Amino acid sequence: MPADAPEAKLRQIRAYGTEVHLIEGQRRAVTEAAIAYAKKHGLVYASHMLSPYFAEGTKAFAYEVAQQFDGDMPGHVVFPVGNGSLLIGAFNGFKELKASGQIEEIPCLHCVQSRNVMPLVAAFNGKEWGPESATKTVAGGISVASPSRQWQILEILRSTGGTAVAADESSILRMQRGLAEEEGIYAEPTSSAAFAGLEILTDQGVIQEGDTVLVPVTGFGLKD
């Protein structure tokens, strides 16, 4: 785990009797340490982003959306994106639903990242950005400087007519407070980043008045 991981998440992991190794540096350093440890001890490195089963599981998101919206799908879905597992799974689910005739169109899928860690936003918009540019962000769940499936995420954004935007730290925290105070939803900062991104998308005119928008709240505030 990253050395600066939230204590609440560490407590949850330790509750299962696990041995936690805290690693200094960005998430890439943690990944490299995990791979090295697995090789040294003859273990399996069970990365969810390398497992084809994980993306199959996240397809359930799309099926639940179609069921709850009764087929009248939102025009836009705005995701907080780090490695992109939820976005990729959702897209695959929406594709299956369209192919089977259960929905007519796939929503525009949008990617939101923190301005402090924005590889996908930079790549989508043709801007220079490298992992060395990453700095700490309150949105730890999307603090991924080198997404393993970047090419796939960019392809999905373009094919659905979506886009990618980056939110600053203050707007992420402002959205977290606003969701709690006004809606009674205590979301972790990673989830709040998507709402900060929604604000940017409406300011840019990408999402307009009258459009139907879904923003998944992906994590609870007490975890971070």
Short mmCIF file of C-alpha atoms in Angstrom, two decimals:
data_model
loop_
_atom_site.label_atom_id
_atom_site.label_comp_id
_atom_site.label_asym_id
_atom_site.label_seq_id
_atom_site.Cartn_x
_atom_site.Cartn_y
_atom_site.Cartn_z
CA MET A 1 0.00 0.00 0.00
CA PRO A 2 1.14 3.61 -0.48
CA ALA A 3 2.73 4.95 2.70
CA ASP A 4 0.28 7.85 2.70
CA ALA A 5 -2.84 5.70 2.24
CA PRO A 6 -5.78 6.76 4.44
CA GLU A 7 -5.70 5.12 7.86
CA ALA A 8 -9.34 4.07 7.50
CA LYS A 9 -8.48 1.95 4.46
CA LEU A 10 -5.47 0.45 6.22
CA ARG A 11 -7.63 -0.53 9.20
CA GLN A 12 -10.12 -2.19 6.92
CA ILE A 13 -7.38 -4.21 5.18
CA ARG A 14 -5.69 -5.23 8.44
CA ALA A 15 -9.02 -6.41 9.85
CA TYR A 16 -8.77 -9.42 7.53
CA GLY A 17 -5.49 -10.49 9.14
CA THR A 18 -3.30 -9.32 6.30
CA GLU A 19 0.31 -8.18 6.44
CA VAL A 20 0.54 -4.65 5.05
CA HIS A 21 3.74 -3.35 3.42
CA LEU A 22 3.81 0.46 3.19
CA ILE A 23 5.72 1.81 0.18
CA GLU A 24 6.95 5.38 -0.29
CA GLY A 25 6.34 7.16 -3.59
CA GLN A 26 3.67 7.19 -6.28
CA ARG A 27 1.35 4.28 -7.04
CA ARG A 28 3.74 3.03 -9.71
CA ALA A 29 6.34 2.43 -7.01
CA VAL A 30 3.77 0.44 -5.03
CA THR A 31 2.91 -1.65 -8.10
CA GLU A 32 6.57 -2.38 -8.80
CA ALA A 33 7.14 -3.38 -5.17
CA ALA A 34 4.14 -5.73 -5.26
CA ILE A 35 5.32 -7.38 -8.48
CA ALA A 36 8.85 -7.82 -7.10
CA TYR A 37 7.53 -9.31 -3.84
CA ALA A 38 5.27 -11.73 -5.72
CA LYS A 39 8.13 -12.94 -7.90
CA LYS A 40 10.51 -13.32 -4.97
CA HIS A 41 8.05 -15.42 -2.94
CA GLY A 42 6.43 -17.36 -5.79
CA LEU A 43 3.07 -15.65 -5.36
CA VAL A 44 0.44 -14.45 -7.82
CA TYR A 45 0.25 -10.69 -8.44
CA ALA A 46 -3.53 -10.32 -8.49
CA SER A 47 -3.85 -6.90 -10.12
CA HIS A 48 -7.48 -6.17 -10.90
CA MET A 49 -6.48 -4.24 -14.02
CA LEU A 50 -4.65 -7.27 -15.44
CA SER A 51 -7.50 -9.65 -14.69
CA PRO A 52 -10.04 -10.13 -17.51
CA TYR A 53 -12.59 -11.22 -14.90
CA PHE A 54 -12.59 -7.87 -13.13
CA ALA A 55 -13.68 -5.92 -16.22
CA GLU A 56 -16.38 -8.53 -16.77
CA GLY A 57 -17.65 -7.88 -13.26
CA THR A 58 -17.84 -4.12 -13.67
CA LYS A 59 -20.16 -4.61 -16.66
CA ALA A 60 -22.88 -5.07 -14.06
CA PHE A 61 -22.87 -1.29 -13.66
CA ALA A 62 -24.30 -0.85 -17.17
CA TYR A 63 -26.99 -3.47 -16.62
CA GLU A 64 -28.07 -1.84 -13.36
CA VAL A 65 -28.26 1.56 -15.05
CA ALA A 66 -30.41 0.17 -17.86
CA GLN A 67 -32.68 -1.54 -15.34
CA GLN A 68 -33.06 1.45 -13.03
CA PHE A 69 -33.61 3.90 -15.90
CA ASP A 70 -36.05 1.43 -17.47
CA GLY A 71 -34.29 1.68 -20.82
CA ASP A 72 -34.60 5.49 -21.01
CA MET A 73 -30.86 5.96 -20.68
CA PRO A 74 -29.01 9.07 -19.48
CA GLY A 75 -27.28 11.00 -22.24
CA HIS A 76 -24.04 11.31 -20.28
CA VAL A 77 -22.19 9.32 -17.61
CA VAL A 78 -19.34 11.11 -15.82
CA PHE A 79 -16.73 8.87 -14.17
CA PRO A 80 -13.78 9.52 -11.87
CA VAL A 81 -10.99 7.66 -13.70
CA GLY A 82 -7.66 6.29 -12.54
CA ASN A 83 -6.99 2.92 -14.17
CA GLY A 84 -10.44 3.08 -15.75
CA SER A 85 -11.81 -0.28 -14.63
CA LEU A 86 -15.36 1.00 -14.05
CA LEU A 87 -15.46 3.03 -17.27
CA ILE A 88 -14.15 0.10 -19.36
CA GLY A 89 -16.57 -2.37 -17.77
CA ALA A 90 -19.50 0.02 -18.15
CA PHE A 91 -18.72 0.55 -21.83
CA ASN A 92 -18.55 -3.20 -22.48
CA GLY A 93 -21.87 -3.64 -20.70
CA PHE A 94 -23.52 -0.84 -22.67
CA LYS A 95 -22.19 -2.40 -25.90
CA GLU A 96 -23.83 -5.72 -25.04
CA LEU A 97 -27.10 -4.00 -24.14
CA LYS A 98 -27.15 -2.15 -27.45
CA ALA A 99 -26.25 -5.24 -29.45
CA SER A 100 -29.12 -7.15 -27.81
CA GLY A 101 -31.57 -4.32 -28.51
CA GLN A 102 -32.18 -3.47 -24.86
CA ILE A 103 -30.98 0.11 -25.31
CA GLU A 104 -30.86 2.25 -28.43
CA GLU A 105 -27.70 4.27 -27.80
CA ILE A 106 -24.64 4.16 -25.57
CA PRO A 107 -24.37 7.29 -23.39
CA CYS A 108 -21.48 9.71 -23.83
CA LEU A 109 -18.87 8.51 -21.34
CA HIS A 110 -16.68 11.19 -19.77
CA CYS A 111 -13.44 10.94 -17.78
CA VAL A 112 -12.57 13.17 -14.82
CA GLN A 113 -9.15 13.29 -13.17
CA SER A 114 -7.40 15.48 -10.66
CA ARG A 115 -5.30 18.26 -12.14
CA ASN A 116 -2.44 16.91 -10.00
CA VAL A 117 -2.52 13.50 -11.73
CA MET A 118 -3.95 13.80 -15.24
CA PRO A 119 -2.33 11.42 -17.77
CA LEU A 120 -5.60 10.62 -19.53
CA VAL A 121 -6.79 14.21 -19.72
CA ALA A 122 -3.45 15.29 -21.17
CA ALA A 123 -3.36 12.46 -23.70
CA PHE A 124 -6.97 13.02 -24.77
CA ASN A 125 -6.39 16.74 -25.28
CA GLY A 126 -2.96 16.39 -26.89
CA LYS A 127 -1.01 18.01 -24.05
CA GLU A 128 2.42 17.15 -22.70
CA TRP A 129 2.34 15.32 -19.37
CA GLY A 130 4.48 12.64 -17.78
CA PRO A 131 4.40 10.58 -14.58
CA GLU A 132 7.12 12.81 -13.15
CA SER A 133 4.58 15.67 -13.22
CA ALA A 134 2.28 13.90 -10.75
CA THR A 135 1.83 15.44 -7.31
CA LYS A 136 -0.26 14.36 -4.32
CA THR A 137 -4.01 14.66 -4.71
CA VAL A 138 -6.91 14.35 -2.28
CA ALA A 139 -8.52 12.02 -4.85
CA GLY A 140 -6.35 9.03 -3.98
CA GLY A 141 -8.54 6.54 -5.82
CA ILE A 142 -7.66 8.08 -9.19
CA SER A 143 -4.03 8.92 -8.40
CA VAL A 144 -2.68 6.75 -11.23
CA ALA A 145 0.13 8.38 -13.22
CA SER A 146 0.54 5.55 -15.77
CA PRO A 147 -2.81 3.83 -16.51
CA SER A 148 -2.22 0.33 -17.86
CA ARG A 149 -5.12 0.57 -20.30
CA GLN A 150 -4.76 4.20 -21.36
CA TRP A 151 -5.18 3.45 -25.06
CA GLN A 152 -8.44 1.60 -24.37
CA ILE A 153 -9.87 4.39 -22.24
CA LEU A 154 -9.07 7.04 -24.86
CA GLU A 155 -10.67 4.88 -27.54
CA ILE A 156 -13.85 4.55 -25.47
CA LEU A 157 -14.07 8.29 -24.82
CA ARG A 158 -13.75 9.08 -28.53
CA SER A 159 -16.12 6.35 -29.71
CA THR A 160 -18.90 7.48 -27.34
CA GLY A 161 -18.47 11.21 -27.98
CA GLY A 162 -17.13 11.74 -24.47
CA THR A 163 -14.29 13.91 -23.26
CA ALA A 164 -11.74 14.21 -20.44
CA VAL A 165 -11.32 17.07 -17.98
CA ALA A 166 -9.23 17.73 -14.87
CA ALA A 167 -10.52 19.30 -11.64
CA ASP A 168 -8.42 21.21 -9.13
CA GLU A 169 -8.13 20.15 -5.50
CA SER A 170 -10.25 22.97 -4.08
CA SER A 171 -13.20 22.21 -6.36
CA ILE A 172 -13.03 18.50 -5.47
CA LEU A 173 -13.21 19.30 -1.75
CA ARG A 174 -15.93 21.91 -2.34
CA MET A 175 -18.03 19.31 -4.12
CA GLN A 176 -17.48 16.82 -1.30
CA ARG A 177 -18.83 19.34 1.22
CA GLY A 178 -21.69 20.33 -1.04
CA LEU A 179 -22.83 16.74 -1.63
CA ALA A 180 -22.86 16.10 2.12
CA GLU A 181 -24.54 19.34 3.18
CA GLU A 182 -27.08 19.65 0.37
CA GLU A 183 -27.76 16.05 -0.68
CA GLY A 184 -26.87 14.00 2.40
CA ILE A 185 -24.29 12.05 0.40
CA TYR A 186 -20.90 11.69 2.09
CA ALA A 187 -18.65 10.72 -0.82
CA GLU A 188 -14.91 10.18 -0.76
CA PRO A 189 -12.89 12.84 -2.66
CA THR A 190 -12.36 10.50 -5.62
CA SER A 191 -16.12 10.40 -6.18
CA SER A 192 -16.44 14.13 -5.61
CA ALA A 193 -13.93 14.72 -8.40
CA ALA A 194 -16.52 13.49 -10.90
CA PHE A 195 -18.99 16.13 -9.74
CA ALA A 196 -16.28 18.79 -10.01
CA GLY A 197 -15.72 17.54 -13.54
CA LEU A 198 -19.44 17.75 -14.27
CA GLU A 199 -19.27 21.43 -13.35
CA ILE A 200 -16.45 21.91 -15.87
CA LEU A 201 -18.34 20.02 -18.58
CA THR A 202 -21.41 22.22 -18.11
CA ASP A 203 -19.28 25.37 -18.14
CA GLN A 204 -17.71 24.21 -21.40
CA GLY A 205 -21.12 23.49 -22.94
CA VAL A 206 -20.33 19.80 -23.43
CA ILE A 207 -23.30 19.02 -21.18
CA GLN A 208 -26.22 21.39 -21.62
CA GLU A 209 -29.37 22.31 -19.76
CA GLY A 210 -31.96 19.60 -20.21
CA ASP A 211 -29.42 16.80 -20.69
CA THR A 212 -29.77 13.74 -18.48
CA VAL A 213 -26.56 12.99 -16.57
CA LEU A 214 -25.52 10.15 -14.29
CA VAL A 215 -22.56 10.48 -11.92
CA PRO A 216 -21.70 7.30 -9.98
CA VAL A 217 -20.61 7.80 -6.37
CA THR A 218 -17.87 5.20 -6.19
CA GLY A 219 -16.69 5.44 -2.57
CA PHE A 220 -17.86 6.43 0.91
CA GLY A 221 -16.30 9.37 2.74
CA LEU A 222 -15.36 7.44 5.87
CA LYS A 223 -12.88 5.39 3.84
CA ASP A 224 -10.74 8.40 3.05
#
